[in-house]
mmCIF file of C-alpha atoms in Angstrom:
data_model
loop_
_atom_site.group_PDB
_atom_site.id
_atom_site.type_symbol
_atom_site.label_atom_id
_atom_site.label_comp_id
_atom_site.label_asym_id
_atom_site.label_seq_id
_atom_site.Cartn_x
_atom_site.Cartn_y
_atom_site.Cartn_z
ATOM 1 C CA MET Y 66 0.035 -0.176 0.248
ATOM 2 C CA GLU Y 67 1.416 3.743 -0.933
ATOM 3 C CA ILE Y 68 1.711 6.007 1.926
ATOM 4 C CA THR Y 69 2.497 9.569 1.408
ATOM 5 C CA ILE Y 70 2.811 11.598 4.333
ATOM 6 C CA GLY Y 71 2.800 15.547 4.069
ATOM 7 C CA VAL Y 72 5.390 17.478 6.228
ATOM 8 C CA GLN Y 73 4.657 21.109 7.017
ATOM 9 C CA ASN Y 74 7.362 24.250 5.614
ATOM 10 C CA LEU Y 75 8.465 20.648 3.555
ATOM 11 C CA ALA Y 76 7.955 21.312 -0.471
ATOM 12 C CA ARG Y 77 8.243 17.408 -0.980
ATOM 13 C CA GLU Y 78 5.872 14.545 0.096
ATOM 14 C CA VAL Y 79 7.468 11.931 1.404
ATOM 15 C CA THR Y 80 6.301 8.989 0.051
ATOM 16 C CA LEU Y 81 6.209 4.774 0.952
ATOM 17 C CA ASP Y 82 5.340 1.597 0.421
ATOM 18 C CA SER Y 83 4.424 -0.526 3.374
ATOM 19 C CA ASP Y 84 2.772 -4.287 3.941
ATOM 20 C CA GLN Y 85 0.572 -2.570 6.599
ATOM 21 C CA THR Y 86 -2.801 -2.710 6.278
ATOM 22 C CA ALA Y 87 -4.801 0.659 5.671
ATOM 23 C CA ASP Y 88 -6.281 0.281 9.253
ATOM 24 C CA GLU Y 89 -2.685 -0.688 10.568
ATOM 25 C CA VAL Y 90 -1.669 2.444 9.124
ATOM 26 C CA THR Y 91 -4.876 4.552 10.454
ATOM 27 C CA LYS Y 92 -4.126 3.028 13.664
ATOM 28 C CA ALA Y 93 -0.792 4.183 13.573
ATOM 29 C CA VAL Y 94 -1.418 8.038 12.319
ATOM 30 C CA ARG Y 95 -4.379 8.030 15.401
ATOM 31 C CA GLU Y 96 -1.923 6.840 18.183
ATOM 32 C CA ALA Y 97 0.628 9.372 17.765
ATOM 33 C CA LEU Y 98 -1.837 11.830 17.215
ATOM 34 C CA GLU Y 99 -3.130 11.830 20.354
ATOM 35 C CA GLY Y 100 -0.382 11.939 22.095
ATOM 36 C CA LYS Y 101 3.114 10.498 20.453
ATOM 37 C CA ALA Y 102 6.212 12.415 19.730
ATOM 38 C CA ALA Y 103 6.299 11.081 16.651
ATOM 39 C CA LEU Y 104 4.781 8.979 13.812
ATOM 40 C CA GLU Y 105 6.851 6.308 13.381
ATOM 41 C CA LEU Y 106 5.461 3.507 9.713
ATOM 42 C CA THR Y 107 7.787 0.453 8.165
ATOM 43 C CA ASP Y 108 8.006 0.332 4.257
ATOM 44 C CA GLN Y 109 8.112 -2.724 2.550
ATOM 45 C CA ARG Y 110 11.833 -2.834 2.689
ATOM 46 C CA GLY Y 111 12.277 -2.743 6.942
ATOM 47 C CA ARG Y 112 13.501 0.722 6.620
ATOM 48 C CA ARG Y 113 12.006 2.628 9.309
ATOM 49 C CA VAL Y 114 9.971 6.115 8.492
ATOM 50 C CA ILE Y 115 9.797 8.255 11.572
ATOM 51 C CA VAL Y 116 7.792 11.915 11.451
ATOM 52 C CA PRO Y 117 7.801 14.091 14.211
ATOM 53 C CA THR Y 118 3.938 14.493 14.753
ATOM 54 C CA ALA Y 119 3.639 18.538 15.106
ATOM 55 C CA ALA Y 120 5.295 18.721 11.426
ATOM 56 C CA ILE Y 121 2.485 16.523 9.751
ATOM 57 C CA GLY Y 122 0.326 18.114 7.517
ATOM 58 C CA TYR Y 123 -1.340 15.307 6.021
ATOM 59 C CA ILE Y 124 -1.393 11.619 5.204
ATOM 60 C CA GLU Y 125 -3.090 9.983 1.882
ATOM 61 C CA ILE Y 126 -3.674 6.236 2.487
ATOM 62 C CA GLY Y 127 -3.674 4.630 -1.071
ATOM 63 C CA ALA Y 128 -5.364 1.416 -1.571
ATOM 64 C CA GLU Y 129 -3.716 -1.735 -0.923
ATOM 65 C CA THR Y 130 -1.598 -3.138 -3.220
ATOM 66 C CA ARG Y 131 -2.391 -6.307 -5.301
ATOM 67 C CA GLY Y 132 -0.616 -8.812 -7.959
ATOM 68 C CA ARG Y 133 1.624 -6.261 -10.515
ATOM 69 C CA VAL Y 134 1.156 -6.102 -13.564
ATOM 70 C CA GLY Y 135 4.548 -6.554 -15.423
ATOM 71 C CA PHE Y 136 6.017 -7.561 -18.775
ATOM 72 C CA SER Y 137 9.067 -10.189 -18.987
ATOM 73 C CA SER Y 138 11.466 -11.091 -21.962
ATOM 74 C CA LEU Y 139 10.682 -14.366 -23.890
#
C-alpha cells in the first residue's frame, strides 16, 4: 500500500510502500496524533520512517496493492 505524508514547511512529500494494512496505518496515525511525539511506519524493505507529529500536514493512505502486472522477455 502506498502512503504519502505531507510535512509542514517542506516542499516534498514523504512517500513509502508498506506491507501494513490500511487499518494498521490508520491506527498508528491516530495513536501518534493523540499524544505520541512521532509517527513511525515501516516500508516494504524494512526501513523505518519517523515523522514528528507536530510536523504532519496530511497523510494519504492509498489502496492496498495487489499483484503487479508487468512484461518480461521471452
